[in-house]
mmCIF file of C-alpha atoms in Angstrom:
data_model
loop_
_atom_site.group_PDB
_atom_site.id
_atom_site.type_symbol
_atom_site.label_atom_id
_atom_site.label_comp_id
_atom_site.label_asym_id
_atom_site.label_seq_id
_atom_site.Cartn_x
_atom_site.Cartn_y
_atom_site.Cartn_z
ATOM 1 C CA UNK A 1 158.764 -113.757 121.090
ATOM 2 C CA UNK A 2 161.931 -114.225 123.112
ATOM 3 C CA UNK A 3 160.722 -113.453 126.637
ATOM 4 C CA UNK A 4 164.194 -113.435 128.202
ATOM 5 C CA UNK A 5 165.695 -111.004 125.723
ATOM 6 C CA UNK A 6 166.688 -107.623 127.008
ATOM 7 C CA UNK A 7 168.558 -106.714 123.843
ATOM 8 C CA UNK A 8 166.151 -104.670 121.750
ATOM 9 C CA UNK A 9 166.689 -102.123 118.959
ATOM 10 C CA UNK A 10 166.939 -98.452 119.810
ATOM 11 C CA UNK A 11 165.376 -95.768 117.626
ATOM 12 C CA UNK A 12 167.008 -92.381 117.048
ATOM 13 C CA UNK A 13 165.960 -89.280 115.095
ATOM 14 C CA UNK A 14 168.777 -88.403 112.679
ATOM 15 C CA UNK A 15 167.265 -85.095 111.523
ATOM 16 C CA UNK A 16 166.925 -83.305 114.865
ATOM 17 C CA UNK A 17 166.700 -79.548 114.183
ATOM 18 C CA UNK A 18 165.584 -78.369 117.634
ATOM 19 C CA UNK A 19 167.526 -76.274 120.138
ATOM 20 C CA UNK A 20 169.833 -79.222 120.812
ATOM 21 C CA UNK A 21 170.863 -82.211 118.736
ATOM 22 C CA UNK A 22 169.046 -84.536 121.138
ATOM 23 C CA UNK A 23 165.691 -82.895 121.952
ATOM 24 C CA UNK A 24 163.859 -84.931 119.262
ATOM 25 C CA UNK A 25 162.299 -81.855 117.676
ATOM 26 C CA UNK A 26 162.461 -81.477 113.903
ATOM 27 C CA UNK A 27 161.237 -79.138 111.198
ATOM 28 C CA UNK A 28 161.850 -81.905 108.638
ATOM 29 C CA UNK A 29 158.557 -83.649 107.829
ATOM 30 C CA UNK A 30 160.372 -86.486 106.016
ATOM 31 C CA UNK A 31 162.899 -87.372 108.717
ATOM 32 C CA UNK A 32 165.231 -90.350 108.970
ATOM 33 C CA UNK A 33 164.818 -92.772 111.868
ATOM 34 C CA UNK A 34 167.819 -94.965 112.692
ATOM 35 C CA UNK A 35 167.400 -98.355 114.358
ATOM 36 C CA UNK A 36 170.425 -99.852 116.067
ATOM 37 C CA UNK A 37 170.972 -103.098 117.917
ATOM 38 C CA UNK A 38 174.041 -104.135 119.878
ATOM 39 C CA UNK A 39 175.439 -107.654 119.654
ATOM 40 C CA UNK A 40 176.068 -110.258 120.811
ATOM 41 C CA UNK A 41 172.590 -111.103 121.996
ATOM 42 C CA UNK A 42 172.980 -111.425 125.796
ATOM 43 C CA UNK A 43 172.291 -114.375 128.101
ATOM 44 C CA UNK A 44 168.625 -115.291 127.938
ATOM 45 C CA UNK A 45 168.791 -114.985 124.156
ATOM 46 C CA UNK A 46 171.731 -117.319 123.644
ATOM 47 C CA UNK A 47 169.633 -119.412 121.253
ATOM 48 C CA UNK A 48 169.649 -116.459 118.817
ATOM 49 C CA UNK A 49 172.808 -116.043 116.735
ATOM 50 C CA UNK A 50 173.542 -112.565 115.442
ATOM 51 C CA UNK A 51 173.701 -113.927 111.900
ATOM 52 C CA UNK A 52 170.132 -115.183 112.180
ATOM 53 C CA UNK A 53 168.578 -111.725 112.625
ATOM 54 C CA UNK A 54 166.947 -111.144 109.266
ATOM 55 C CA UNK A 55 165.209 -107.790 109.764
ATOM 56 C CA UNK A 56 164.355 -104.918 112.051
ATOM 57 C CA UNK A 57 160.722 -103.835 112.211
ATOM 58 C CA UNK A 58 159.816 -100.171 112.721
ATOM 59 C CA UNK A 59 156.411 -99.340 114.206
ATOM 60 C CA UNK A 60 154.812 -95.864 114.313
ATOM 61 C CA UNK A 61 151.877 -94.140 115.953
ATOM 62 C CA UNK A 62 150.592 -90.588 115.647
ATOM 63 C CA UNK A 63 149.709 -88.801 118.882
ATOM 64 C CA UNK A 64 149.779 -90.295 122.352
ATOM 65 C CA UNK A 65 146.295 -91.813 122.008
ATOM 66 C CA UNK A 66 146.963 -93.481 118.658
ATOM 67 C CA UNK A 67 147.836 -97.108 118.057
ATOM 68 C CA UNK A 68 151.041 -98.547 116.614
ATOM 69 C CA UNK A 69 151.286 -99.978 113.123
ATOM 70 C CA UNK A 70 154.267 -101.521 111.365
ATOM 71 C CA UNK A 71 155.635 -99.153 108.725
ATOM 72 C CA UNK A 72 158.894 -100.804 107.678
ATOM 73 C CA UNK A 73 160.795 -104.092 107.487
ATOM 74 C CA UNK A 74 164.430 -103.077 107.330
ATOM 75 C CA UNK A 75 166.605 -105.843 105.915
ATOM 76 C CA UNK A 76 169.632 -103.837 104.796
ATOM 77 C CA UNK A 77 171.675 -103.845 108.011
ATOM 78 C CA UNK A 78 174.936 -101.899 108.267
ATOM 79 C CA UNK A 79 177.691 -102.905 110.722
ATOM 80 C CA UNK A 80 178.558 -100.213 113.285
ATOM 81 C CA UNK A 81 181.889 -101.223 114.763
ATOM 82 C CA UNK A 82 182.366 -104.811 115.918
ATOM 83 C CA UNK A 83 179.342 -105.259 118.133
ATOM 84 C CA UNK A 84 176.299 -103.588 116.593
ATOM 85 C CA UNK A 85 174.482 -102.858 113.369
ATOM 86 C CA UNK A 86 171.940 -100.316 112.211
ATOM 87 C CA UNK A 87 169.337 -99.599 109.564
ATOM 88 C CA UNK A 88 167.790 -96.296 108.536
ATOM 89 C CA UNK A 89 164.204 -95.608 107.519
ATOM 90 C CA UNK A 90 163.737 -92.488 105.368
ATOM 91 C CA UNK A 91 160.180 -91.172 105.247
ATOM 92 C CA UNK A 92 158.941 -90.507 101.718
ATOM 93 C CA UNK A 93 155.453 -89.327 102.668
ATOM 94 C CA UNK A 94 155.332 -86.201 104.804
ATOM 95 C CA UNK A 95 154.559 -86.556 108.495
ATOM 96 C CA UNK A 96 151.996 -84.199 109.979
ATOM 97 C CA UNK A 97 152.998 -81.450 112.405
ATOM 98 C CA UNK A 98 152.409 -83.150 115.750
ATOM 99 C CA UNK A 99 153.756 -85.828 118.114
ATOM 100 C CA UNK A 100 155.006 -89.078 116.562
ATOM 101 C CA UNK A 101 156.097 -92.228 118.393
ATOM 102 C CA UNK A 102 158.341 -95.051 117.186
ATOM 103 C CA UNK A 103 159.472 -98.407 118.509
ATOM 104 C CA UNK A 104 161.305 -101.334 116.955
ATOM 105 C CA UNK A 105 162.000 -105.036 117.341
ATOM 106 C CA UNK A 106 164.165 -107.615 115.567
ATOM 107 C CA UNK A 107 162.978 -110.763 113.816
ATOM 108 C CA UNK A 108 165.150 -113.858 113.339
ATOM 109 C CA UNK A 109 165.303 -116.374 110.478
ATOM 110 C CA UNK A 110 162.574 -118.530 112.067
ATOM 111 C CA UNK A 111 160.321 -115.488 112.556
ATOM 112 C CA UNK A 112 161.004 -115.342 116.291
ATOM 113 C CA UNK A 113 160.648 -111.773 117.573
ATOM 114 C CA UNK A 114 162.265 -109.716 120.282
ATOM 115 C CA UNK A 115 160.332 -107.480 122.605
ATOM 116 C CA UNK A 116 159.917 -103.869 121.512
ATOM 117 C CA UNK A 117 162.714 -101.472 122.379
ATOM 118 C CA UNK A 118 162.328 -98.140 124.146
ATOM 119 C CA UNK A 119 159.806 -95.775 122.584
ATOM 120 C CA UNK A 120 161.119 -92.730 120.683
ATOM 121 C CA UNK A 121 158.896 -89.644 120.878
ATOM 122 C CA UNK A 122 159.550 -86.914 118.304
ATOM 123 C CA UNK A 123 157.761 -83.655 117.532
ATOM 124 C CA UNK A 124 157.441 -82.511 113.923
ATOM 125 C CA UNK A 125 156.919 -78.739 113.638
ATOM 126 C CA UNK A 126 157.350 -77.181 110.201
ATOM 127 C CA UNK A 127 155.571 -73.908 110.993
ATOM 128 C CA UNK A 128 157.602 -70.697 110.866
ATOM 129 C CA UNK A 129 158.160 -68.917 114.168
ATOM 130 C CA UNK A 130 156.166 -65.800 115.003
ATOM 131 C CA UNK A 131 157.475 -62.485 113.687
ATOM 132 C CA UNK A 132 159.549 -60.627 116.309
ATOM 133 C CA UNK A 133 158.085 -57.497 117.857
ATOM 134 C CA UNK A 134 160.286 -54.421 118.048
ATOM 135 C CA UNK A 135 159.211 -51.570 120.278
ATOM 136 C CA UNK A 136 160.444 -47.983 120.215
ATOM 137 C CA UNK A 137 159.250 -44.981 122.154
ATOM 138 C CA UNK A 138 157.389 -42.606 119.848
ATOM 139 C CA UNK A 139 159.137 -39.260 119.518
ATOM 140 C CA UNK A 140 162.602 -40.655 120.216
ATOM 141 C CA UNK A 141 165.489 -38.766 118.691
ATOM 142 C CA UNK A 142 168.629 -40.648 117.760
ATOM 143 C CA UNK A 143 171.987 -38.971 117.356
ATOM 144 C CA UNK A 144 175.077 -40.830 116.230
ATOM 145 C CA UNK A 145 176.085 -43.646 113.922
ATOM 146 C CA UNK A 146 174.254 -46.568 115.557
ATOM 147 C CA UNK A 147 171.051 -47.373 117.358
ATOM 148 C CA UNK A 148 170.466 -50.231 119.794
ATOM 149 C CA UNK A 149 167.104 -51.882 119.241
ATOM 150 C CA UNK A 150 165.630 -54.631 121.390
ATOM 151 C CA UNK A 151 162.565 -56.788 120.995
ATOM 152 C CA UNK A 152 160.930 -60.109 121.734
ATOM 153 C CA UNK A 153 159.827 -63.162 119.813
ATOM 154 C CA UNK A 154 157.525 -65.929 121.005
ATOM 155 C CA UNK A 155 156.869 -69.449 119.768
#
């Protein structure tokens, strides 16, 4: 691989359904993972022309103790502005409800490889939340047009 290369693909969860759009939590068990690389390849990789990158490889492991395996060779690369391109992997088979990890690298026309980019850690959770608990004092009498009720819900 290209030891001097610091330009590696980044992975991003496109179907984040958690509390924020960037917490990498999803209730979608067939999510889309986007890989993006910024060009031009920086100094240390000057021997690699952007046009020679033929694919992005996506690797996946289940759980923190698992091992990585290649799950996709993405060859359909889409330009993103003038200086980067991306590819999207859509899962067809359902992922299990647990921690999943992804990392990617690029491969050039001569099968030279970059180092792996930063690891993406996502959590798939398709289970419904617990039913809320509503508590009222027994024997309460309500007079009027409305009642204020409070309760709690836990994950």
